[in-house]
Tab-separated table of C-alpha atoms in Angstrom:
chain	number	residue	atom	x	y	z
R	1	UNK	CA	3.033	21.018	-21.646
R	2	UNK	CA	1.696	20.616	-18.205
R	3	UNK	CA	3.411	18.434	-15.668
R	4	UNK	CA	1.873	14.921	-14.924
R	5	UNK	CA	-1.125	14.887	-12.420
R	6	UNK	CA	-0.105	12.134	-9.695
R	7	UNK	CA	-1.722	9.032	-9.213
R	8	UNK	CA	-2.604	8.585	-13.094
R	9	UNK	CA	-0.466	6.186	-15.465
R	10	UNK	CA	1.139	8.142	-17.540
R	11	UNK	CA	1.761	7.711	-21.275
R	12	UNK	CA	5.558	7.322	-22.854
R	13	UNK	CA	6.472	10.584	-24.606
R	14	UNK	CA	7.412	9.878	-28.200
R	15	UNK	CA	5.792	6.944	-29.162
R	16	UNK	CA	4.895	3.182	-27.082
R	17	UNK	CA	7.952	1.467	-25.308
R	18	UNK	CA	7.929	-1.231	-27.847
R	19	UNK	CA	8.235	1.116	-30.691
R	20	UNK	CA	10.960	2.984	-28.881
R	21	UNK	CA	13.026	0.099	-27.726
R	22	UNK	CA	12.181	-2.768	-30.377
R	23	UNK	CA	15.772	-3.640	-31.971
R	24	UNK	CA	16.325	-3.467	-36.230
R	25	UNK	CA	19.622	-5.428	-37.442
R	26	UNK	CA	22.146	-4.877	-37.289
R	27	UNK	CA	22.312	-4.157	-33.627
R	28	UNK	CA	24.956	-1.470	-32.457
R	29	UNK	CA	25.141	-1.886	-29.051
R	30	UNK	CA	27.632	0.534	-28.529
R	31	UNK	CA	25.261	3.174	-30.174
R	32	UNK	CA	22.557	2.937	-27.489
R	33	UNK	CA	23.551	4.764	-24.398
R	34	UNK	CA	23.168	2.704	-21.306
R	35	UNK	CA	22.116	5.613	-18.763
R	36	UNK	CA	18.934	7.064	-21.600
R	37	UNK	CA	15.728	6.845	-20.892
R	38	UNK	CA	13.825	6.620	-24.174
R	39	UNK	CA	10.199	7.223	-23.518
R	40	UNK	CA	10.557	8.795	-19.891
R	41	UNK	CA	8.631	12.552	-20.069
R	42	UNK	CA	10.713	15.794	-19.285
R	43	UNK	CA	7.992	17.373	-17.858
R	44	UNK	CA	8.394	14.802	-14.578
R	45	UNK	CA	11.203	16.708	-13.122
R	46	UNK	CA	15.308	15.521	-12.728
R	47	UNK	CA	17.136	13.855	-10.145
R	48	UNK	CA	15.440	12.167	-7.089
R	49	UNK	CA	12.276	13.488	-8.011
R	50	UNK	CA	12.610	11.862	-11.186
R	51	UNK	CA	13.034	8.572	-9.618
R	52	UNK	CA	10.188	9.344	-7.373
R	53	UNK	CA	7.808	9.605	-10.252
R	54	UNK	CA	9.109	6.390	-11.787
R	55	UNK	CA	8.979	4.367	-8.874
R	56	UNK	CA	5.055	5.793	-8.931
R	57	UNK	CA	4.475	5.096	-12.156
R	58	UNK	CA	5.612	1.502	-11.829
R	59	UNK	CA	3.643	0.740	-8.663
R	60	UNK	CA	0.686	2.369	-10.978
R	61	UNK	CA	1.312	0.190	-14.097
R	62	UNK	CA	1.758	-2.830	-11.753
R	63	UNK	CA	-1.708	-2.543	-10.611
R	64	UNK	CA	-2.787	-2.513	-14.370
R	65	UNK	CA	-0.814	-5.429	-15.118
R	66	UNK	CA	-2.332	-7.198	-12.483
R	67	UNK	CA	-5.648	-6.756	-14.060
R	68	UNK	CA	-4.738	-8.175	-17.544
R	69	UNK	CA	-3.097	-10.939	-15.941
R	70	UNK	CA	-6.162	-11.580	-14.251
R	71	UNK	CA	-8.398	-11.696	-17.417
R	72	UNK	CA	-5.552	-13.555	-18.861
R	73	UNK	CA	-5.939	-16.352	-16.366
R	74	UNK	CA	-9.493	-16.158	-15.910
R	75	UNK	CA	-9.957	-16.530	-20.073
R	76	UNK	CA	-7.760	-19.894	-19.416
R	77	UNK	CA	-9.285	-21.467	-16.625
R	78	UNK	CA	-12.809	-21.020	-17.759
R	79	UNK	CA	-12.446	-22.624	-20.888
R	80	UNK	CA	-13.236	-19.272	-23.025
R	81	UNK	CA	-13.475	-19.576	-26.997
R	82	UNK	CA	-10.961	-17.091	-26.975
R	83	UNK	CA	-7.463	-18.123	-27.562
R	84	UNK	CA	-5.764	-19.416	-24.141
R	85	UNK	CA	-2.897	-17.074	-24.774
R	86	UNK	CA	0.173	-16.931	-22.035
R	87	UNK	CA	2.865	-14.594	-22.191
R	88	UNK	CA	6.772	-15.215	-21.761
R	89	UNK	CA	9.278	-12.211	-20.797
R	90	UNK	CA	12.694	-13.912	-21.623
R	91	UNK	CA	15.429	-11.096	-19.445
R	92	UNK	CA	19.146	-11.446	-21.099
R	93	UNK	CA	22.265	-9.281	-19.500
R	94	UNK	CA	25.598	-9.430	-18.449
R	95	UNK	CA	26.457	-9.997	-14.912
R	96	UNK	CA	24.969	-7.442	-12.465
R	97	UNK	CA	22.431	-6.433	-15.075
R	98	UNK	CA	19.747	-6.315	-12.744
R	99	UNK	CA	17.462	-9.194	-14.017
R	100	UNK	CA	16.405	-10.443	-10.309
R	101	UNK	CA	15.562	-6.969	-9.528
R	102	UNK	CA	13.102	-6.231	-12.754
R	103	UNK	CA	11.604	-9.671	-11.923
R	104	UNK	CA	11.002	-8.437	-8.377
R	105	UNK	CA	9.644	-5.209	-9.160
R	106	UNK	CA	7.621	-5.908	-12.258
R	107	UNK	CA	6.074	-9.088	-11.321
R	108	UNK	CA	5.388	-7.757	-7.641
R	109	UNK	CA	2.221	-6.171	-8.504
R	110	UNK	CA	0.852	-9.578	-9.845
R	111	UNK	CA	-0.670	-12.838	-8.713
R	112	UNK	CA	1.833	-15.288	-7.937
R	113	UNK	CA	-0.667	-18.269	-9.006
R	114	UNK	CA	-0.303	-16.835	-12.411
R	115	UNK	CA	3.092	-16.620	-12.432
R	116	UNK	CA	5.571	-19.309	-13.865
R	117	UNK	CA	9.400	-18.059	-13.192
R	118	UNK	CA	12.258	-19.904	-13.807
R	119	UNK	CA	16.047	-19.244	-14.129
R	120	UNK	CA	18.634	-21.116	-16.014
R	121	UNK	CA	21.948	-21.750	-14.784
R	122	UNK	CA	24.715	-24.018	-16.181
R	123	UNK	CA	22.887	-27.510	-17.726
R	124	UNK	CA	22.730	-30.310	-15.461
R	125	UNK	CA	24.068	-33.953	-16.485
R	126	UNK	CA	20.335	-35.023	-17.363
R	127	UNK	CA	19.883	-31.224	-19.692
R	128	UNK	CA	23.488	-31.778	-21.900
R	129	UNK	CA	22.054	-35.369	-22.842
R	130	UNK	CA	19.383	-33.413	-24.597
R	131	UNK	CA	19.374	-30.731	-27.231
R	132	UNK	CA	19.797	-27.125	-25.751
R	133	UNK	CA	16.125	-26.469	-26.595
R	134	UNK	CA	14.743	-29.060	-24.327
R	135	UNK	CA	14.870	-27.286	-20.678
R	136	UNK	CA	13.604	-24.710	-22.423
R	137	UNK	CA	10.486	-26.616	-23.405
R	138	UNK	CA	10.046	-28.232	-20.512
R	139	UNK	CA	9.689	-25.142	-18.609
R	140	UNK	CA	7.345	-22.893	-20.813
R	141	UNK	CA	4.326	-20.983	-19.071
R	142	UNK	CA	0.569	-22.969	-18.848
R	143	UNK	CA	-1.958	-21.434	-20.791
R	144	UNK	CA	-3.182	-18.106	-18.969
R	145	UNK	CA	0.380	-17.706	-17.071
R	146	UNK	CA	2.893	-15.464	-17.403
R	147	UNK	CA	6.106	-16.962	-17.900
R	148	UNK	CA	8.994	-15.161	-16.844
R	149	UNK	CA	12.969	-16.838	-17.931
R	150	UNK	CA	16.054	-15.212	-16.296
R	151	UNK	CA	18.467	-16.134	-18.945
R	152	UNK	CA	17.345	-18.541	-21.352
R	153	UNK	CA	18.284	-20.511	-24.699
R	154	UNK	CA	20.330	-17.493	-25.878
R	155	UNK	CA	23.001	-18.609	-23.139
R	156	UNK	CA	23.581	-20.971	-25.983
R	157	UNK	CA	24.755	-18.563	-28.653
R	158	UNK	CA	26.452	-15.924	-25.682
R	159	UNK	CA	28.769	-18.262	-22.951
R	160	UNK	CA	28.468	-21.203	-25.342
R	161	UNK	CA	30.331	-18.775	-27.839
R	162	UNK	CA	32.604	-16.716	-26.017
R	163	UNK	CA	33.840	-19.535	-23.497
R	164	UNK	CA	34.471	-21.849	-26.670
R	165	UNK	CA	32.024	-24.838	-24.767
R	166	UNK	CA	30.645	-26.226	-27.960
R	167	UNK	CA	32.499	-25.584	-32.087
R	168	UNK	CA	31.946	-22.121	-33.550
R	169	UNK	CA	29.599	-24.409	-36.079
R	170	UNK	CA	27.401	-25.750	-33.384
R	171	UNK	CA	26.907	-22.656	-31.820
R	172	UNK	CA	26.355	-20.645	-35.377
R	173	UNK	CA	23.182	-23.395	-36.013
R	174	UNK	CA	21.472	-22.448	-33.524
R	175	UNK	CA	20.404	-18.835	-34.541
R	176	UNK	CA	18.242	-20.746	-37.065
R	177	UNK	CA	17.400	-23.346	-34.544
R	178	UNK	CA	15.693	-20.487	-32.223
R	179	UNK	CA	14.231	-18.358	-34.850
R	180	UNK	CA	12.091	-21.648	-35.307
R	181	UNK	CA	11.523	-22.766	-31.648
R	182	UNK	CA	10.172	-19.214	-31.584
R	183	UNK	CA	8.211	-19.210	-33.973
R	184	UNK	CA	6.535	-21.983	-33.118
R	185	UNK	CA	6.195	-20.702	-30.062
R	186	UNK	CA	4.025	-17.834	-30.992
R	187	UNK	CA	1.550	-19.801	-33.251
R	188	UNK	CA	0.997	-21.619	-30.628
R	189	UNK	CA	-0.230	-19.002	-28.650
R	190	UNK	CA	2.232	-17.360	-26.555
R	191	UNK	CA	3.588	-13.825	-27.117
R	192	UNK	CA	7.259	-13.402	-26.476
R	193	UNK	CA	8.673	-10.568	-24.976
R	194	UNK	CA	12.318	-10.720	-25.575
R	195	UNK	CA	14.071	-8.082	-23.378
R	196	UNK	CA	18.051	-7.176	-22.654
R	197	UNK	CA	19.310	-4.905	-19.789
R	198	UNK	CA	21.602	-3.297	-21.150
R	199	UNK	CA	24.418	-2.112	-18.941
R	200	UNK	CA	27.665	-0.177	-19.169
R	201	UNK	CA	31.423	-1.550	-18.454
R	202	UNK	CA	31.325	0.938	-15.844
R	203	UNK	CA	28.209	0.172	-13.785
R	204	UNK	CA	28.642	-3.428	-13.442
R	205	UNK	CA	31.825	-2.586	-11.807
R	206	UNK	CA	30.334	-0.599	-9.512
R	207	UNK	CA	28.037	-2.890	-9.229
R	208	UNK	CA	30.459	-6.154	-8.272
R	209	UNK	CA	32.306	-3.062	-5.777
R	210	UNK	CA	28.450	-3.229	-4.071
R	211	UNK	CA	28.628	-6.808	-3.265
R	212	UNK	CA	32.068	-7.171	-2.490
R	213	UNK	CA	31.589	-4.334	-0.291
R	214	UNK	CA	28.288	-5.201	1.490
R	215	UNK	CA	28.395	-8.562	3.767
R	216	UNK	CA	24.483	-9.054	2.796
R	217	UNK	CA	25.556	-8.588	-0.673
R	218	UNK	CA	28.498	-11.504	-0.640
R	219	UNK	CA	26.261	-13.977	-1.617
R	220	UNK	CA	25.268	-12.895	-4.732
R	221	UNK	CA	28.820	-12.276	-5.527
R	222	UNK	CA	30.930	-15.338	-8.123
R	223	UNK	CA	34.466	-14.894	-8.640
R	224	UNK	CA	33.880	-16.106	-12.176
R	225	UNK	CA	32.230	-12.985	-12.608
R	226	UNK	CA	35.240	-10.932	-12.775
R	227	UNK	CA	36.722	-13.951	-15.273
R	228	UNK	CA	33.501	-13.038	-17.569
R	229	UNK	CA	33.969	-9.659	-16.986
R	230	UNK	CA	37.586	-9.848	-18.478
R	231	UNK	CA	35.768	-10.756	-21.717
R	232	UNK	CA	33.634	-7.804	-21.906
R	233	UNK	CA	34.040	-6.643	-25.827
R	234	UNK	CA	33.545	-10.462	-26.943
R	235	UNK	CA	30.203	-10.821	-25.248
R	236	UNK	CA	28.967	-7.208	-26.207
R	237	UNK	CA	29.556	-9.068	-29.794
R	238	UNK	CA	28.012	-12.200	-28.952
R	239	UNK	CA	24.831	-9.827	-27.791
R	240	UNK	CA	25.070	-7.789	-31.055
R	241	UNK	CA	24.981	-10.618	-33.388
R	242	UNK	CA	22.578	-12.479	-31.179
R	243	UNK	CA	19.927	-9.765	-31.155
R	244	UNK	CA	20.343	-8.839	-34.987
R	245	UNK	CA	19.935	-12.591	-35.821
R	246	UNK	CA	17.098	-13.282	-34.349
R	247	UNK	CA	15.259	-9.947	-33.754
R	248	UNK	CA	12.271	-11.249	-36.024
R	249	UNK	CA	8.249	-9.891	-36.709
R	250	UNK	CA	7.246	-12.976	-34.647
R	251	UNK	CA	9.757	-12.331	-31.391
R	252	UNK	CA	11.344	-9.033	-31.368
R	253	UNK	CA	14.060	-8.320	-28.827
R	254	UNK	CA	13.667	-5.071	-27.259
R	255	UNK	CA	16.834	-3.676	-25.356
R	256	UNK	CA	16.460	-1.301	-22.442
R	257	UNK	CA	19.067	0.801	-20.710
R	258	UNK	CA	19.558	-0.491	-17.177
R	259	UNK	CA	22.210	1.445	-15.620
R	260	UNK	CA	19.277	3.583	-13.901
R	261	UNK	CA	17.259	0.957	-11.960
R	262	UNK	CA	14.395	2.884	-11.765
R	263	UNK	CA	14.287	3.200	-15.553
R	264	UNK	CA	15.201	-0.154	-16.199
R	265	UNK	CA	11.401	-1.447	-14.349
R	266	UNK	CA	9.677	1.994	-15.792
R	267	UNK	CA	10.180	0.915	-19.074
R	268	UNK	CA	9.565	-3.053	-18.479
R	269	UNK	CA	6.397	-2.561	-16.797
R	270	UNK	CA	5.538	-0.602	-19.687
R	271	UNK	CA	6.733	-3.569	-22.315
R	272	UNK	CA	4.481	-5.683	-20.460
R	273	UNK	CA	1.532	-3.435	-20.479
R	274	UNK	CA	1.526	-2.723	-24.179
R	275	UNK	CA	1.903	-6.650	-24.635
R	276	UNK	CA	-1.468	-7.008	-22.874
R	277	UNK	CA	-3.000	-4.139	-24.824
R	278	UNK	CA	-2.352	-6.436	-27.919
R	279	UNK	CA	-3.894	-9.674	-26.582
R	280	UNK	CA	-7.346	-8.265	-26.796
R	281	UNK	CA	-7.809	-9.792	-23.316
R	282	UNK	CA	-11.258	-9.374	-21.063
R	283	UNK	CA	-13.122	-11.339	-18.517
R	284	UNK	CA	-15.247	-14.349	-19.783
R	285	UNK	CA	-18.924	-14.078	-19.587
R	286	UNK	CA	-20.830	-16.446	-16.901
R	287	UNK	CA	-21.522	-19.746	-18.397
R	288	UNK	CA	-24.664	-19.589	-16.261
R	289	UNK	CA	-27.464	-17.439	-15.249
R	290	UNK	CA	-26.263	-14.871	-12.760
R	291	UNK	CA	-29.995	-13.540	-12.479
R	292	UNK	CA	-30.960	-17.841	-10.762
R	293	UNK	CA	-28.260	-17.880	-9.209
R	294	UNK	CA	-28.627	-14.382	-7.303
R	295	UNK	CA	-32.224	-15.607	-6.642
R	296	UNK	CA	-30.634	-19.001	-5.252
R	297	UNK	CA	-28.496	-17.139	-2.899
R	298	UNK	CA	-30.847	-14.699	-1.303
R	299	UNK	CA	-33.559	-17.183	-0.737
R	300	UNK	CA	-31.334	-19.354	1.144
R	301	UNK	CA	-29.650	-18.422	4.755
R	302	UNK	CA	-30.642	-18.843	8.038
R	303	UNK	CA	-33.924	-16.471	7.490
R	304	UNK	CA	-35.206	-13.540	6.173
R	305	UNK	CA	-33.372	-11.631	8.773
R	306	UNK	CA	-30.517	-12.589	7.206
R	307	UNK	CA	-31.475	-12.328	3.442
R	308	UNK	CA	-32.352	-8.474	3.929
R	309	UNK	CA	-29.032	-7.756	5.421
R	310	UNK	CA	-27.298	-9.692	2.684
R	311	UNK	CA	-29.596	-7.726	0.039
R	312	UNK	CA	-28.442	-4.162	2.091
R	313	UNK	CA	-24.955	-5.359	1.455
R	314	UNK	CA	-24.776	-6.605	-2.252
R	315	UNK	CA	-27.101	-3.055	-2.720
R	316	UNK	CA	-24.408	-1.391	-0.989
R	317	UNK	CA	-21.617	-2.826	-2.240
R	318	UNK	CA	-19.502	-3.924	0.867
């Protein structure tokens, strides 16, 4: 097999990401090797040249993602009778799992206008007065966005279980709860993308060393984390039971290794890309004539001076 020509997106080896990554219960976590990288070709090379080629790639598949989110938004706005779809990545992980950074990398390439991100920390006053669905709602992507959650409603069956904040009963409802919020979610017309970064025990601690170590790093450093950390093995169960409850046909969870960064947004960009490739997107055709309109253009101006060097430039293409 000959080596990848540059400068061409390049196809996962073995099958698509989703097939590769999608999640069947039960969910071994412990059986899926954090430092893999299902998909990635061997004919790109090892070490930093490796991570050269990914870091292409993604730059590559960013620009393609663009695109789609383009005709996504454009399909929205104009009122197409297509189905306004939107798309939601939801990013689960432990501490240090590197959601920020996919968010960064992965959503760089596209249009911030079409973007809706949000990230959910501990409920306010106003949010525990409610049922643990309704931030959620509130903050679902427009029609023709992409929606992207940093954490989400499945902080309700992970720290809501393993920090004892609600009875094992409440917590064990809600499996049921979200198989149905999601669910509705997707006949309603928005595909979910349900990712986890899956780390070892021994990269996040080099990864809290990296903060504690670094002054520009301190910030993003919580002594709580090391508390959570102390409870590694329960939340790698919470995760487990999590993902195997409500991995379903409608929202499938997908779990990536992340201790390799450059993996980690390799294989994202490419979840998003073959969720576009199912939406059947395109751009909307003109809702007027494009011929009268032309004609409208080019007969106006300050002359016909100016109307032949507008026709040498729309002939041209500059």
């Amino acid at each position: 097999m000959s080596a990848p020509q540059q400068g061409q997106i390049v196809a996962p080896a073995g099958g698509s990401v989703r097939e590769l990554l999608r999640v069947t219960a039960p969910v071994d976590l412990g059986a899926i090797d954090p430092r893999s990288t299902p998909g990635l070709p061997e004919t790109v090379g090892r070490g930093e040249r490796r991570k050269a080629w990914a870091r292409e790639q993604v730059e590559l598949v960013g620009g393609e993602l663009g695109r789609q989110q383009e005709m996504l938004f454009a399909m929205a706005k104009t009122g197409s009778e297509q189905p306004a779809h939107r798309v939601l990545l939801v990013l689960q992980a432990m501490d240090c799992g590197g959601k920020d950074g996919t968010i960064k990398r992965v959503a760089g390439a596209m249009n911030p206008l079409g973007l809706h991100i949000r990230s959910f920390g501990p409920p306010t006053r106003q949010e525990l007065r409610h049922d643990f669905l309704w931030r959620i709602r509130r903050e679902l992507p427009p029609p023709g966005y992409v929606g992207m959650f940093n954490r989400s409603h499945y902080e309700d069956v992970l720290i809501a279980r393993v920090g004892a904040l609600v009875p094992e009963a409440t917590w064990r409802a809600r499996y049921d709860a979200i198989n149905s919020f999601e669910r509705e979610l997707t006949e309603g017309g928005i595909t979910v993308v349900k990712v986890m970064l899956h780390i070892s025990y021994e990269e996040q601690g080099n990864r809290l060393l990296e903060r504690l170590t670094d002054p520009q790093k301190h910030w993003k450093y919580n002594p709580s984390d090391i508390d959570s950390r102390g409870h590694w093995d329960d939340y790698q169960a919470a995760y487990a039971e999590a993902l195997s409850r409500c991995a379903t046909d409608a929202a499938p969870w997908f779990v990536v290794p992340a201790d390799r960064k450059w993996y980690r947004d390799w294989a994202v960009a490419h979840l998003l890309r073959e969720t576009f490739d199912t939406l059947d997107l395109g751009y909307p055709a003109a809702d007027f004539d494009v011929a009268q309109e032309r004609e409208r253009l080019l007969a106006g101006g300050p002359g016909a001076g100016g109307t032949a060097e507008m026709n040498s430039r729309l002939t041209s293409g500059e």
